[in-house]
Amino acid sequence: LQLMIIHYQFNYIKNKCRGHQSKGVILHHDNTRPHTAAQTVQTINELGWELLPHPPYSSDLAPSDFHLFGPLKAFTRGTKFESDDEVKSVVSDWLRHQSKDFYAEVIRKLVHRWEKCVTVLGDYS
């Protein structure tokens, strides 16, 4: 799923920035196992993207955790999928049909959360 999301992001950027390279993209994601898997890291490197460091155990700073998974879970609640391909298709369609405001809001929330983290010097206790 992580690689699918990365490829979706790449294609989105490529289509939105026609005539411009997709180099210079800074990707933010947490440092859990799927994101540090060799294939994921290799794909990110091949795309020429930079990884923004993420503090461990900081789900409040992971946009997927605080903005994406809740609505996606609500959308798919009660759905029985027949295959992995069906899951990929439904998730891709859902991502594609979210408004620009949906994605803009996650950036606004992320900036606020980062500012909070910096204010307390990363001390969550």
PDB file of C-alpha atoms in Angstrom:
ATOM      1  CA  LEU A   1       0.000   0.000   0.000  1.00  0.00           C
ATOM      2  CA  GLN A   2       2.834   2.418   0.824  1.00  0.00           C
ATOM      3  CA  LEU A   3       4.425   1.969  -2.603  1.00  0.00           C
ATOM      4  CA  MET A   4       1.035   2.481  -4.232  1.00  0.00           C
ATOM      5  CA  ILE A   5       0.610   5.767  -2.369  1.00  0.00           C
ATOM      6  CA  ILE A   6       4.120   6.908  -3.338  1.00  0.00           C
ATOM      7  CA  HIS A   7       3.450   6.133  -7.003  1.00  0.00           C
ATOM      8  CA  TYR A   8       0.101   7.934  -6.785  1.00  0.00           C
ATOM      9  CA  GLN A   9       1.846  10.989  -5.312  1.00  0.00           C
ATOM     10  CA  PHE A  10       4.515  10.852  -8.009  1.00  0.00           C
ATOM     11  CA  ASN A  11       1.953  10.654 -10.826  1.00  0.00           C
ATOM     12  CA  TYR A  12      -0.094  13.463  -9.298  1.00  0.00           C
ATOM     13  CA  ILE A  13       2.944  15.738  -9.054  1.00  0.00           C
ATOM     14  CA  LYS A  14       4.083  14.777 -12.561  1.00  0.00           C
ATOM     15  CA  ASN A  15       0.665  15.615 -14.025  1.00  0.00           C
ATOM     16  CA  LYS A  16       0.283  18.870 -12.082  1.00  0.00           C
ATOM     17  CA  CYS A  17       3.784  20.089 -12.896  1.00  0.00           C
ATOM     18  CA  ARG A  18       4.007  19.234 -16.596  1.00  0.00           C
ATOM     19  CA  GLY A  19       7.221  20.545 -18.057  1.00  0.00           C
ATOM     20  CA  HIS A  20       8.879  20.578 -14.643  1.00  0.00           C
ATOM     21  CA  GLN A  21      10.872  17.821 -13.084  1.00  0.00           C
ATOM     22  CA  SER A  22       9.515  16.025 -10.052  1.00  0.00           C
ATOM     23  CA  LYS A  23      12.928  16.413  -8.431  1.00  0.00           C
ATOM     24  CA  GLY A  24      13.033  18.572  -5.360  1.00  0.00           C
ATOM     25  CA  VAL A  25      10.044  16.835  -3.775  1.00  0.00           C
ATOM     26  CA  ILE A  26      10.343  16.412  -0.021  1.00  0.00           C
ATOM     27  CA  LEU A  27       8.350  13.436   1.213  1.00  0.00           C
ATOM     28  CA  HIS A  28       7.111  13.307   4.783  1.00  0.00           C
ATOM     29  CA  HIS A  29       6.169   9.979   6.287  1.00  0.00           C
ATOM     30  CA  ASP A  30       6.765   8.300   9.587  1.00  0.00           C
ATOM     31  CA  ASN A  31       9.571   5.840  10.165  1.00  0.00           C
ATOM     32  CA  THR A  32       7.558   2.664  10.730  1.00  0.00           C
ATOM     33  CA  ARG A  33       8.606  -0.597   9.092  1.00  0.00           C
ATOM     34  CA  PRO A  34       6.713  -0.290   5.779  1.00  0.00           C
ATOM     35  CA  HIS A  35       8.207   3.139   5.191  1.00  0.00           C
ATOM     36  CA  THR A  36      11.760   2.031   5.885  1.00  0.00           C
ATOM     37  CA  ALA A  37      11.441  -1.188   3.866  1.00  0.00           C
ATOM     38  CA  ALA A  38      14.173  -1.556   1.266  1.00  0.00           C
ATOM     39  CA  GLN A  39      11.754  -1.433  -1.676  1.00  0.00           C
ATOM     40  CA  THR A  40      10.084   1.747  -0.405  1.00  0.00           C
ATOM     41  CA  VAL A  41      13.411   3.494   0.231  1.00  0.00           C
ATOM     42  CA  GLN A  42      14.705   2.365  -3.177  1.00  0.00           C
ATOM     43  CA  THR A  43      11.611   3.753  -4.940  1.00  0.00           C
ATOM     44  CA  ILE A  44      11.925   7.089  -3.134  1.00  0.00           C
ATOM     45  CA  ASN A  45      15.610   7.280  -4.098  1.00  0.00           C
ATOM     46  CA  GLU A  46      14.852   6.392  -7.734  1.00  0.00           C
ATOM     47  CA  LEU A  47      12.301   9.216  -7.861  1.00  0.00           C
ATOM     48  CA  GLY A  48      14.979  11.574  -6.557  1.00  0.00           C
ATOM     49  CA  TRP A  49      12.868  12.605  -3.582  1.00  0.00           C
ATOM     50  CA  GLU A  50      14.203  13.727  -0.221  1.00  0.00           C
ATOM     51  CA  LEU A  51      12.841  12.265   3.014  1.00  0.00           C
ATOM     52  CA  LEU A  52      11.861  14.675   5.745  1.00  0.00           C
ATOM     53  CA  PRO A  53      12.990  13.191   9.083  1.00  0.00           C
ATOM     54  CA  HIS A  54      10.196  12.159  11.429  1.00  0.00           C
ATOM     55  CA  PRO A  55      10.556  11.639  15.186  1.00  0.00           C
ATOM     56  CA  PRO A  56       9.795   8.078  16.307  1.00  0.00           C
ATOM     57  CA  TYR A  57       6.441   7.338  17.940  1.00  0.00           C
ATOM     58  CA  SER A  58       4.886  10.599  16.761  1.00  0.00           C
ATOM     59  CA  SER A  59       1.568   9.602  15.233  1.00  0.00           C
ATOM     60  CA  ASP A  60       0.304  13.120  15.922  1.00  0.00           C
ATOM     61  CA  LEU A  61       2.792  14.328  13.293  1.00  0.00           C
ATOM     62  CA  ALA A  62       1.900  11.700  10.690  1.00  0.00           C
ATOM     63  CA  PRO A  63      -0.727  13.129   8.303  1.00  0.00           C
ATOM     64  CA  SER A  64      -1.881   9.641   7.412  1.00  0.00           C
ATOM     65  CA  ASP A  65      -2.687   8.987  11.080  1.00  0.00           C
ATOM     66  CA  PHE A  66      -4.383  12.265  11.973  1.00  0.00           C
ATOM     67  CA  HIS A  67      -6.086  13.134   8.669  1.00  0.00           C
ATOM     68  CA  LEU A  68      -6.230  10.270   6.177  1.00  0.00           C
ATOM     69  CA  PHE A  69      -6.954   6.938   7.849  1.00  0.00           C
ATOM     70  CA  GLY A  70     -10.050   8.054   9.792  1.00  0.00           C
ATOM     71  CA  PRO A  71     -12.047   9.181   6.734  1.00  0.00           C
ATOM     72  CA  LEU A  72     -10.724   6.274   4.661  1.00  0.00           C
ATOM     73  CA  LYS A  73     -11.783   3.774   7.349  1.00  0.00           C
ATOM     74  CA  ALA A  74     -15.220   5.397   7.530  1.00  0.00           C
ATOM     75  CA  PHE A  75     -15.553   5.192   3.741  1.00  0.00           C
ATOM     76  CA  THR A  76     -14.645   1.487   3.624  1.00  0.00           C
ATOM     77  CA  ARG A  77     -16.402   0.450   6.863  1.00  0.00           C
ATOM     78  CA  GLY A  78     -18.369  -2.744   6.302  1.00  0.00           C
ATOM     79  CA  THR A  79     -16.880  -3.364   2.858  1.00  0.00           C
ATOM     80  CA  LYS A  80     -15.678  -6.890   2.127  1.00  0.00           C
ATOM     81  CA  PHE A  81     -12.895  -6.897  -0.412  1.00  0.00           C
ATOM     82  CA  GLU A  82     -12.358  -9.881  -2.673  1.00  0.00           C
ATOM     83  CA  SER A  83      -8.695  -9.189  -3.437  1.00  0.00           C
ATOM     84  CA  ASP A  84      -5.719  -6.936  -2.766  1.00  0.00           C
ATOM     85  CA  ASP A  85      -6.272  -5.414  -6.200  1.00  0.00           C
ATOM     86  CA  GLU A  86      -9.800  -4.408  -5.202  1.00  0.00           C
ATOM     87  CA  VAL A  87      -8.447  -2.711  -2.063  1.00  0.00           C
ATOM     88  CA  LYS A  88      -5.850  -0.858  -4.150  1.00  0.00           C
ATOM     89  CA  SER A  89      -8.493   0.238  -6.638  1.00  0.00           C
ATOM     90  CA  VAL A  90     -10.902   1.505  -3.973  1.00  0.00           C
ATOM     91  CA  VAL A  91      -8.141   3.376  -2.099  1.00  0.00           C
ATOM     92  CA  SER A  92      -6.807   4.910  -5.335  1.00  0.00           C
ATOM     93  CA  ASP A  93     -10.281   6.050  -6.355  1.00  0.00           C
ATOM     94  CA  TRP A  94     -10.944   7.484  -2.908  1.00  0.00           C
ATOM     95  CA  LEU A  95      -7.638   9.412  -2.899  1.00  0.00           C
ATOM     96  CA  ARG A  96      -8.284  10.710  -6.408  1.00  0.00           C
ATOM     97  CA  HIS A  97     -11.749  11.998  -5.488  1.00  0.00           C
ATOM     98  CA  GLN A  98     -10.747  13.994  -2.419  1.00  0.00           C
ATOM     99  CA  SER A  99     -11.008  17.759  -2.851  1.00  0.00           C
ATOM    100  CA  LYS A 100      -8.066  20.145  -2.969  1.00  0.00           C
ATOM    101  CA  ASP A 101      -9.331  21.480   0.357  1.00  0.00           C
ATOM    102  CA  PHE A 102      -8.980  18.012   1.905  1.00  0.00           C
ATOM    103  CA  TYR A 103      -5.270  17.993   1.051  1.00  0.00           C
ATOM    104  CA  ALA A 104      -4.743  21.679   1.892  1.00  0.00           C
ATOM    105  CA  GLU A 105      -6.289  21.110   5.320  1.00  0.00           C
ATOM    106  CA  VAL A 106      -3.811  18.349   6.153  1.00  0.00           C
ATOM    107  CA  ILE A 107      -0.909  20.712   5.406  1.00  0.00           C
ATOM    108  CA  ARG A 108      -2.441  23.403   7.634  1.00  0.00           C
ATOM    109  CA  LYS A 109      -2.915  20.870  10.432  1.00  0.00           C
ATOM    110  CA  LEU A 110       0.622  19.575   9.987  1.00  0.00           C
ATOM    111  CA  VAL A 111       2.165  23.043  10.276  1.00  0.00           C
ATOM    112  CA  HIS A 112       0.204  23.661  13.485  1.00  0.00           C
ATOM    113  CA  ARG A 113       1.278  20.290  14.910  1.00  0.00           C
ATOM    114  CA  TRP A 114       4.939  20.896  14.024  1.00  0.00           C
ATOM    115  CA  GLU A 115       4.805  24.304  15.695  1.00  0.00           C
ATOM    116  CA  LYS A 116       3.382  22.677  18.833  1.00  0.00           C
ATOM    117  CA  CYS A 117       6.148  20.062  18.781  1.00  0.00           C
ATOM    118  CA  VAL A 118       8.830  22.737  18.438  1.00  0.00           C
ATOM    119  CA  THR A 119       7.277  24.829  21.222  1.00  0.00           C
ATOM    120  CA  VAL A 120       7.560  21.952  23.700  1.00  0.00           C
ATOM    121  CA  LEU A 121      10.978  20.970  22.277  1.00  0.00           C
ATOM    122  CA  GLY A 122       9.590  17.570  21.329  1.00  0.00           C
ATOM    123  CA  ASP A 123       8.834  16.729  24.969  1.00  0.00           C
ATOM    124  CA  TYR A 124       5.445  15.024  24.918  1.00  0.00           C
ATOM    125  CA  SER A 125       5.485  13.995  28.570  1.00  0.00           C
TER     126      SER A 125
END
